[in-house]
CSV table of C-alpha atoms in Angstrom, one decimal:
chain,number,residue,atom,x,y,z
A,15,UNK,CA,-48.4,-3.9,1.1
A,16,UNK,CA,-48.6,-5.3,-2.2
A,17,UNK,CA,-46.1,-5.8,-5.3
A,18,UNK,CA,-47.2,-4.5,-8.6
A,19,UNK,CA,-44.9,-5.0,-11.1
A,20,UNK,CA,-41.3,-4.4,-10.3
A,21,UNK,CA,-42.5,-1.8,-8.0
A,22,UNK,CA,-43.5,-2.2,-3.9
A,23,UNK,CA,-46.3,0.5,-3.1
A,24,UNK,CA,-48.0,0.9,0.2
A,25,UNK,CA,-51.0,2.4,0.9
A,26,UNK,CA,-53.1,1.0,3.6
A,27,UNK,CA,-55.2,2.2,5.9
A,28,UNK,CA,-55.8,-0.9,8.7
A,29,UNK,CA,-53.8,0.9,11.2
A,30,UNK,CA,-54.5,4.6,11.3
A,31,UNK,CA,-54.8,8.0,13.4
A,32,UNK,CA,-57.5,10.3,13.9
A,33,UNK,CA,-57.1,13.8,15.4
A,34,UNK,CA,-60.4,13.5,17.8
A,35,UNK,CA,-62.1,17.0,18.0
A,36,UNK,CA,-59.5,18.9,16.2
A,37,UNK,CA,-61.3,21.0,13.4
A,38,UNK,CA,-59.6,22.0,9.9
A,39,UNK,CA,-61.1,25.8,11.0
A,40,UNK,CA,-58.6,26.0,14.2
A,41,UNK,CA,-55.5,24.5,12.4
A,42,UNK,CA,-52.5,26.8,13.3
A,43,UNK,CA,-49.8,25.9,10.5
A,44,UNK,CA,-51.3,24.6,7.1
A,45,UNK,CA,-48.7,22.4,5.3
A,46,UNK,CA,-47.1,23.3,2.1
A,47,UNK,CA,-49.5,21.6,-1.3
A,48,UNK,CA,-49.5,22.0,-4.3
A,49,UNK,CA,-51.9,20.6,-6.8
A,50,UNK,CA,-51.1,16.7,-7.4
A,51,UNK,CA,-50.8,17.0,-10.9
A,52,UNK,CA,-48.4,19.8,-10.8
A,53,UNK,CA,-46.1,18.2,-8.4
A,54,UNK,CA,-42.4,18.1,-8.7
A,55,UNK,CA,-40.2,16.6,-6.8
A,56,UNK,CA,-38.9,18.0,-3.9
A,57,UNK,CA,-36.3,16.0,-2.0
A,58,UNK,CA,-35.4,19.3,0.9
A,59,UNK,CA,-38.3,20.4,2.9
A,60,UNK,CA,-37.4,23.7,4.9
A,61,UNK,CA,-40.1,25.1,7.6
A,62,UNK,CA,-39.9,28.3,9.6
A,63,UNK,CA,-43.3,28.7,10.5
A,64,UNK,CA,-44.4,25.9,11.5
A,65,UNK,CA,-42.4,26.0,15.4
A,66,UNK,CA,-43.2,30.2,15.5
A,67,UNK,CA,-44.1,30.7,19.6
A,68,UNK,CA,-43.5,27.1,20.3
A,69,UNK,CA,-42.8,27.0,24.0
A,70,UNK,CA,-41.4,23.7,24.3
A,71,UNK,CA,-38.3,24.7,22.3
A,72,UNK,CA,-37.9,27.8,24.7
A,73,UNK,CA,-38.0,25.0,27.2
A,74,UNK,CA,-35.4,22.9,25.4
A,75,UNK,CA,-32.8,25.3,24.8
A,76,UNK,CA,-33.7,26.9,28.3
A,77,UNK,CA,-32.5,23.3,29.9
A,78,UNK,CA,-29.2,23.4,27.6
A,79,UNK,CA,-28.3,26.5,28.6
A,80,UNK,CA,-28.8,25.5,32.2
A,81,UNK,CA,-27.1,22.6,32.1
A,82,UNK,CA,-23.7,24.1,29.8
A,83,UNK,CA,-23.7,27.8,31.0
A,84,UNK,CA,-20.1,28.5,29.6
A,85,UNK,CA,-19.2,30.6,32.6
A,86,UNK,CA,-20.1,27.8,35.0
A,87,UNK,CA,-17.2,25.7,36.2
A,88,UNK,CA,-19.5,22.9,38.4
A,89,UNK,CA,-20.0,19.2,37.3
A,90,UNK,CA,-23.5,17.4,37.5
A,91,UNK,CA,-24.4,14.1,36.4
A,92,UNK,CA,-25.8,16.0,33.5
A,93,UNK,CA,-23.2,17.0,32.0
A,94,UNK,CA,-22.1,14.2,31.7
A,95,UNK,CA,-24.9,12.3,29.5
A,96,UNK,CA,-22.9,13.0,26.2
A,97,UNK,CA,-20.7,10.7,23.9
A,98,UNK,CA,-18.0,12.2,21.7
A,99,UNK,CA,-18.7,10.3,18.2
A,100,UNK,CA,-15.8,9.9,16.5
A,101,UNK,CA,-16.2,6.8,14.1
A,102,UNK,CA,-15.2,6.1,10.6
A,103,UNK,CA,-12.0,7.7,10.9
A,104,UNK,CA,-13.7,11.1,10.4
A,105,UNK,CA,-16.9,10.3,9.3
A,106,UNK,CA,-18.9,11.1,12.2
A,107,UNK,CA,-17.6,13.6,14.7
A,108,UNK,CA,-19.6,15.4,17.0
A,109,UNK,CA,-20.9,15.0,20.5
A,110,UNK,CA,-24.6,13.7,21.2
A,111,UNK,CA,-26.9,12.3,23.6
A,112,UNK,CA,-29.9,10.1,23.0
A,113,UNK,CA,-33.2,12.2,23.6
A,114,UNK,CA,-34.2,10.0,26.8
A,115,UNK,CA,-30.5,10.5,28.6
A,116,UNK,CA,-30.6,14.3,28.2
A,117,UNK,CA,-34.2,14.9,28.7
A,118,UNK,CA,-35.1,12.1,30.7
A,119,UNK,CA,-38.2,9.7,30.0
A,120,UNK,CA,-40.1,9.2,33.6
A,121,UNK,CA,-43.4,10.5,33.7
A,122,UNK,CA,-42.1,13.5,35.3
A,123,UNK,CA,-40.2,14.4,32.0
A,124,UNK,CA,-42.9,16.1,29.3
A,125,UNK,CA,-39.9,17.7,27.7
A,126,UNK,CA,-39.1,15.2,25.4
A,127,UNK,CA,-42.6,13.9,25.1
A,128,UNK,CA,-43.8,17.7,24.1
A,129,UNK,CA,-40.8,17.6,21.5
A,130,UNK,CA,-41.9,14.1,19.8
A,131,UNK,CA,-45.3,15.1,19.6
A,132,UNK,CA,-44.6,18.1,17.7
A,133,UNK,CA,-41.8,16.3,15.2
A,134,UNK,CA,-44.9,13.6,14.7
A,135,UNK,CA,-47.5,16.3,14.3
A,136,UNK,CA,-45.3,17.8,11.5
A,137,UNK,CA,-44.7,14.4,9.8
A,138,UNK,CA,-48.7,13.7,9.8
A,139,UNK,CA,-49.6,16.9,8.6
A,140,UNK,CA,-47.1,17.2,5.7
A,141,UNK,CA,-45.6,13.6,5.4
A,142,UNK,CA,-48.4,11.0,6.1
A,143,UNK,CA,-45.3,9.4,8.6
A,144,UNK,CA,-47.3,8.5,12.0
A,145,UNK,CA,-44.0,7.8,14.1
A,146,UNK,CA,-40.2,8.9,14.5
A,147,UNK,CA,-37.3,6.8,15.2
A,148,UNK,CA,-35.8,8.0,19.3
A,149,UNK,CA,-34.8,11.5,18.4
A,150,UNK,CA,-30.8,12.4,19.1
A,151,UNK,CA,-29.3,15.8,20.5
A,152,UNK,CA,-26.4,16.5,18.9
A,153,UNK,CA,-23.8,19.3,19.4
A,154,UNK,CA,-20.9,20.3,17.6
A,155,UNK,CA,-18.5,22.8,18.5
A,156,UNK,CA,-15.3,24.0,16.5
A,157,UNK,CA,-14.0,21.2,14.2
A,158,UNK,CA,-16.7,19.0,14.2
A,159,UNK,CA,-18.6,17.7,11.2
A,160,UNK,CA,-20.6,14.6,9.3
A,161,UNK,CA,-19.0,14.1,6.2
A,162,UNK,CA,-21.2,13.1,3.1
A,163,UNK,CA,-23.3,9.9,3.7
A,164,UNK,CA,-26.8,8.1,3.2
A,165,UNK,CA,-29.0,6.3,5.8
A,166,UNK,CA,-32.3,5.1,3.7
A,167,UNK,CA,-32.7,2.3,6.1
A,168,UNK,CA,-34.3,4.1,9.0
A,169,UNK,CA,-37.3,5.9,7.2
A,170,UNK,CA,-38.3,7.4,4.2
A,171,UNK,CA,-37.8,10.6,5.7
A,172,UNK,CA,-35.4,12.4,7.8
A,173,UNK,CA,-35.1,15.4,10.3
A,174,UNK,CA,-33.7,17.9,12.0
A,175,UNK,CA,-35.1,20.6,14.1
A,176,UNK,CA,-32.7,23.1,15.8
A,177,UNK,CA,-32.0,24.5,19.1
A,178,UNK,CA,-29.7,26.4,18.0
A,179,UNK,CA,-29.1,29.6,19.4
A,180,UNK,CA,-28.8,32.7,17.7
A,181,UNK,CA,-25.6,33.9,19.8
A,182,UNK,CA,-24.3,30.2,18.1
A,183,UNK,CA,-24.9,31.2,14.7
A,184,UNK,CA,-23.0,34.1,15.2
A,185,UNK,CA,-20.1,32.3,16.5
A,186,UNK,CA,-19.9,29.7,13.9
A,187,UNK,CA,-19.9,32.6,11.7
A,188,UNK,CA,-21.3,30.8,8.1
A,189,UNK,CA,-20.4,27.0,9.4
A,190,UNK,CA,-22.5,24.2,10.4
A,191,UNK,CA,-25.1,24.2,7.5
A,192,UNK,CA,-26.4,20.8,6.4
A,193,UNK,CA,-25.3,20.3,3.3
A,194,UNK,CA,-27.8,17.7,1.0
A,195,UNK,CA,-26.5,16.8,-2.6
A,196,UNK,CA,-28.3,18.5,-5.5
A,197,UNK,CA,-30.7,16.0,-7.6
A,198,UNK,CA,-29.1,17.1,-10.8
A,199,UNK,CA,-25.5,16.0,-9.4
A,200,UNK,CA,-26.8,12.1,-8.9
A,201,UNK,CA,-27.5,12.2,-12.9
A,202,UNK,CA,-24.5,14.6,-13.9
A,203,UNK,CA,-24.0,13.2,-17.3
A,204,UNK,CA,-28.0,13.9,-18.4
A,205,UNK,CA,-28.2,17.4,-17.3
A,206,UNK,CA,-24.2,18.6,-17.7
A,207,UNK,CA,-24.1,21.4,-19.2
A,208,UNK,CA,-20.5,22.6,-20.5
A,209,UNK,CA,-20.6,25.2,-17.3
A,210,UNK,CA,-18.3,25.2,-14.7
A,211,UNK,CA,-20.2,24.2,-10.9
A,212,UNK,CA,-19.0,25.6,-7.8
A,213,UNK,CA,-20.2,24.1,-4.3
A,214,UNK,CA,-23.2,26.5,-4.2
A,215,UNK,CA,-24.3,25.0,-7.5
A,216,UNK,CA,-23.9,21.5,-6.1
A,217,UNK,CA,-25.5,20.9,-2.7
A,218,UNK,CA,-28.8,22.4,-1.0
A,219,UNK,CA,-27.4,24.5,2.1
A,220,UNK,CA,-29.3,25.0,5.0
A,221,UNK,CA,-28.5,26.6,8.2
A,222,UNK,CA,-29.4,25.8,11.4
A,223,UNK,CA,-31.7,28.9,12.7
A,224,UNK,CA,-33.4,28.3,15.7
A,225,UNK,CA,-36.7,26.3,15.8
A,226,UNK,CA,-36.3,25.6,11.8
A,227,UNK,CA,-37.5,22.4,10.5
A,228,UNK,CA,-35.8,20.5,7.8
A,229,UNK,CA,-37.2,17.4,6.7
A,230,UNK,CA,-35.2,15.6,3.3
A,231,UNK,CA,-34.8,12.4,1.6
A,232,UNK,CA,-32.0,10.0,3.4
A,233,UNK,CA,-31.4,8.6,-0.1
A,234,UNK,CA,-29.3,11.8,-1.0
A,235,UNK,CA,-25.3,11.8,0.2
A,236,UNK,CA,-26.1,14.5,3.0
A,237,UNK,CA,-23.6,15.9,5.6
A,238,UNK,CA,-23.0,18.7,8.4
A,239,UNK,CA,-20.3,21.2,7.0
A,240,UNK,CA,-17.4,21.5,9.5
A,241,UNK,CA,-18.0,23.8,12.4
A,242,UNK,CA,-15.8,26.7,12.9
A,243,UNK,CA,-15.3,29.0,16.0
A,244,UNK,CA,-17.2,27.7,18.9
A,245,UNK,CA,-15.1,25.9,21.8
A,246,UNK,CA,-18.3,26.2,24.1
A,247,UNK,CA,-21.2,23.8,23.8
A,248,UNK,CA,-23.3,26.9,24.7
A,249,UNK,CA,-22.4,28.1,21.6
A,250,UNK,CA,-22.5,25.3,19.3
A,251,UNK,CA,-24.2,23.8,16.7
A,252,UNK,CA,-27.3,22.3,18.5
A,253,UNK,CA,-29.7,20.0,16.9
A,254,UNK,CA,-32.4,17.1,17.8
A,255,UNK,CA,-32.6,14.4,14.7
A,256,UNK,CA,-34.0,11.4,13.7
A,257,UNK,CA,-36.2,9.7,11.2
A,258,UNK,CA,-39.7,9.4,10.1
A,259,UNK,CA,-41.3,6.2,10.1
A,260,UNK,CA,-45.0,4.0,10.0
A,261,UNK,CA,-46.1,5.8,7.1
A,262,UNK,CA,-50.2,5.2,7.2
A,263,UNK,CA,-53.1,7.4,6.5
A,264,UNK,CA,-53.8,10.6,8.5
A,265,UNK,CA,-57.3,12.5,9.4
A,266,UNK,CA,-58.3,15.5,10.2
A,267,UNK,CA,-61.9,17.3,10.4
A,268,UNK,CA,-65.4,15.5,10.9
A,269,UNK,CA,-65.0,12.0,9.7
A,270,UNK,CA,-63.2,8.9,11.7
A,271,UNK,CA,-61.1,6.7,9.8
A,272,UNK,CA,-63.4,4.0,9.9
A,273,UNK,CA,-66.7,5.9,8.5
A,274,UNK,CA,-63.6,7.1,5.4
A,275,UNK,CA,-62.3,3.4,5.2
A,276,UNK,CA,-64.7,1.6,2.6
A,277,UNK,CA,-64.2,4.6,0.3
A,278,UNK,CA,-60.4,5.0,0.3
A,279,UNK,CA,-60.3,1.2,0.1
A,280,UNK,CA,-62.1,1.1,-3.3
A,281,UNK,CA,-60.5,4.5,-4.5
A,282,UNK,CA,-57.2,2.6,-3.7
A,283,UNK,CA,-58.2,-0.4,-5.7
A,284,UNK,CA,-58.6,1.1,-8.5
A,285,UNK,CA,-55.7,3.2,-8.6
A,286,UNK,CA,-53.3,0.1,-7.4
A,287,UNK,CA,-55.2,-2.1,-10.7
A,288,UNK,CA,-53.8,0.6,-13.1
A,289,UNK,CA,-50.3,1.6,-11.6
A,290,UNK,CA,-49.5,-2.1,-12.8
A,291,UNK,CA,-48.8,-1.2,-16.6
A,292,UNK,CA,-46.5,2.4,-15.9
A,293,UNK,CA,-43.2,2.3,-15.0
A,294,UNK,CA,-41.2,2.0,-12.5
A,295,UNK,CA,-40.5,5.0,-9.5
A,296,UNK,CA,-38.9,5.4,-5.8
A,297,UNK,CA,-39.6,7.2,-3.3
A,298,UNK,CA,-42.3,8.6,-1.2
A,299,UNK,CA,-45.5,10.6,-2.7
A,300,UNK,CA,-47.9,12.2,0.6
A,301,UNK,CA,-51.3,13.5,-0.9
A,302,UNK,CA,-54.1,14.8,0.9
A,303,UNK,CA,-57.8,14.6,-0.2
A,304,UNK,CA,-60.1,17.0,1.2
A,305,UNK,CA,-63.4,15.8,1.4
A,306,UNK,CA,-66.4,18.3,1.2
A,307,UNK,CA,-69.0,17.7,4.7
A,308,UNK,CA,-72.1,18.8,2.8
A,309,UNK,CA,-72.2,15.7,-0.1
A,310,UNK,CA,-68.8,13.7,0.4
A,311,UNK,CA,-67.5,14.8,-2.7
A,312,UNK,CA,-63.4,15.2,-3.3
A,313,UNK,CA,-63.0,18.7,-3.5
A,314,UNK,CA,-58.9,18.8,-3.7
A,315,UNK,CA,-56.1,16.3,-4.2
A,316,UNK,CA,-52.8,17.8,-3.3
A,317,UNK,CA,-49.4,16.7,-3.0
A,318,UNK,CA,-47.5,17.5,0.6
A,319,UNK,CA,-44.4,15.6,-0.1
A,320,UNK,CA,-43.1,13.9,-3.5
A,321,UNK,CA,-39.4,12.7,-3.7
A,322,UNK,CA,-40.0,10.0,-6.8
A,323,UNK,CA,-37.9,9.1,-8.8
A,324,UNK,CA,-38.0,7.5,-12.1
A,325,UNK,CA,-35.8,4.6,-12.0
A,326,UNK,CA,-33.5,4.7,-15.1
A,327,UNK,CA,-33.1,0.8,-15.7
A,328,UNK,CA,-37.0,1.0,-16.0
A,329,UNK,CA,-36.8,3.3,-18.4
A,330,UNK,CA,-38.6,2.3,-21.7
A,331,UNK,CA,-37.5,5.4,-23.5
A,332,UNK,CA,-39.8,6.2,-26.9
A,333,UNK,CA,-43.5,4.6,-25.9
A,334,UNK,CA,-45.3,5.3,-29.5
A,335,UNK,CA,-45.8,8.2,-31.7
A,336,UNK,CA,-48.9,11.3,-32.1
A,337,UNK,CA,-50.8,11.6,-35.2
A,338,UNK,CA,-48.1,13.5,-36.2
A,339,UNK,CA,-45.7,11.6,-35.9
A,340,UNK,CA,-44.1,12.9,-33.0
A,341,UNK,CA,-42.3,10.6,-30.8
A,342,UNK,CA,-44.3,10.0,-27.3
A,343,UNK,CA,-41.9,9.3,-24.6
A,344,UNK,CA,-42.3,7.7,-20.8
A,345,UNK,CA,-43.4,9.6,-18.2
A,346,UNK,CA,-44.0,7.4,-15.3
A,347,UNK,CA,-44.1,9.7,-12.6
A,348,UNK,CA,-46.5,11.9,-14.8
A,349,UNK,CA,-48.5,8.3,-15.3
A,350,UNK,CA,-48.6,7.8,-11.3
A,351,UNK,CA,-50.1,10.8,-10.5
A,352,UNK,CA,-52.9,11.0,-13.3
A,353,UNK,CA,-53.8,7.8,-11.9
A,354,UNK,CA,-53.8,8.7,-8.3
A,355,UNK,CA,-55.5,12.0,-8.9
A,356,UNK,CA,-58.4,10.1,-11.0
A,357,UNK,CA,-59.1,7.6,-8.4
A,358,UNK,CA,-59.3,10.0,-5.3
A,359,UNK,CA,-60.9,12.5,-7.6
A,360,UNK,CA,-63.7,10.0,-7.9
A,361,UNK,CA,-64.6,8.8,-4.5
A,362,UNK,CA,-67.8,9.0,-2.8
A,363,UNK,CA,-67.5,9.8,0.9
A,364,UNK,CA,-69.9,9.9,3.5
A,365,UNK,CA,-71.6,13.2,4.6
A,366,UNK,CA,-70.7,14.5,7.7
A,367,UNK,CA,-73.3,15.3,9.8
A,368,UNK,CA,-71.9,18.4,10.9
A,369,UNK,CA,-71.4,19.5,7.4
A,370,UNK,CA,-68.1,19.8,8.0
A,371,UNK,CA,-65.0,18.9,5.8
A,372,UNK,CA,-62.5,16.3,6.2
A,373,UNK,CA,-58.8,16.1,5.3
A,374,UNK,CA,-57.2,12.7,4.9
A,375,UNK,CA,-53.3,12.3,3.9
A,376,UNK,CA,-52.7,9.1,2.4
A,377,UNK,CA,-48.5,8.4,1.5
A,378,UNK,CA,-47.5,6.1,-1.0
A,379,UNK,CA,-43.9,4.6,-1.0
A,380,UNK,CA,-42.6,3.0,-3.8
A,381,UNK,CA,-39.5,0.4,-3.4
């Protein structure tokens, strides 16, 4: 990690993961990408597909119900792995269970194991995040809620994948969404508009369907809208959640991380030598270079994930003028990513000797 500027960016690749023997060809779920230079940010990340005939969540919700069937009246010591949260008078009100006191963590238990290594496959692939913080099951049944709140501190990402049943979603007829603060909200004054806002108009809604992913940026006020209906945990609002974390480079295809390493390093040099004279952003950028296997030539740059932001008290406002006298404003996210997509653009990789090609997704986070 190095400082450049006012700005922390880190983009290293001494500690990284390779997907031994796992082509491009046989990937089952591609990531979302754009081109880098035609990224905007995107702060919600909402995935349907990439779960589709997962059996481990059959598994999960199979366990649930077992363990909560609503018409059984019995008592095992599973039941009783749950805490009602109930802190900040209101805050936080819900029931949960840490992932290794419901699912268990011998050797015996794959459950939760399975379930990790499919959040952490999903935060490789899209995020460039290598780990997740111990994931938490949480259920909420009628009057439960998270009121609006941040948590930045334990990644740069965070998630939710739910278990939720369909029967559930029916009961909690329209509650239970998590609800994530609109961008244009946290700078009101810039973009207000004279036009009355309702709460549609103010917050990202999104509900919990079984086996959808949601992935967002902690930094925005985020909550769980206030469950109604439900008295049965069977029937509740059912979610495991957590954070992303150990954000370090990610490959896939024929080349090994160390036979990529001297030409990442110099591609990074460069770019990290010119990000010193733009401005200031925050936030997390995830681009992937795909690497042709016939001459090592970048083929693609793309963007998986952006959630900078330009910081406003970095803001240097008019920059110059055109030849025609037209004021030229700062644009230092624009700046970042011409410099990023030069430099990766321009490196020379080795040739695989299968001729195959190789992906690598490097993330960036700027403090």
């Amino acid at each position: 990690m190095g400082m450049i500027g006012k700005r922390w960016v880190t983009a290293s690749i001494l500690v990284s993961q390779t997907v031994d023997g796992l082509k491009i060809a046989n990937r089952q779920w591609a990531p979302r990408a754009v081109p880098l230079l035609e990224s905007t940010p995107a702060h919600v990340i909402v995935d349907d597909e990439f779960t589709k005939g997962s059996q481990v969540l059959i598994d999960a919700r199979s366990l649930f119900d077992e363990t909560h069937n609503r018409d059984d009246r019995g008592a095992t010591e599973q039941n009783f792995k749950w805490e009602y949260w109930n802190a900040g008078s209101g805050q936080y009100a819900h029931l949960r269970s840490p992932g290794t006191s419901f699912f268990g963590s011998g050797e015996e238990d794959h459950l939760l194991d399975d379930l990790c290594e499919l959040i952490t496959t999903f935060g490789q692939q899209q995020l460039g995040m290598n780990s997740i913080t111990p994931p938490w099951l949480s259920c909420y049944v009628d009057g439960h809620e998270q009121r609006l709140h941040t948590d930045p501190a334990h990644g740069p990402w965070a998630f939710v994948l739910s278990l939720t049943s369909e029967q559930a979603l029916a009961a909690m007829k329209g509650s239970g969404e998590t609800q994530i603060l609109n961008p244009e909200v946290l700078s009101y004054w810039n973009k207000f508009d004279g036009y009355a806002k309702e709460e549609k108009d103010l917050f990202t809604t999104v509900e919990p369907k079984f086996g959808r992913f949601l992935a967002f940026d902690p930094r925005f006020p985020h909550g769980v809208r206030q469950v109604r209906g439900p008295r049965s945990m069977a029937e509740g609002r059912l979610v495991l959640h957590g954070w992303f974390s150990d954000p370090e480079p990610f490959f896939m295809g024929a080349l090994a991380a160390e036979e990529c390493g001297p030409a990442l390093d110099a591609a990074l040099e460069v770019a990290v030598e010119s990000l010193q004279s733009v401005g200031r952003v925050m936030g997390c950028l995830s681009v992937r270079v795909r690497v042709s296997g016939t001459n090592g030539k970048v083929v693609a740059v793309d963007a998986l994930a952006d959630s900078l932001v330009v910081d406003p008290d970095d803001f240097q406002g008019s920059i110059g003028e055109t030849e025609f006298g037209e004021t030229i404003f700062e644009d230092a996210r624009a700046d970042i990513l011409l410099i990023l997509n030069d430099a990766l653009s321009a490196a020379q990789f080795p040739v695989a000797t299968s001729g195959e090609d190789t992906e690598i997704t490097v993330p960036f986070l700027f403090e």
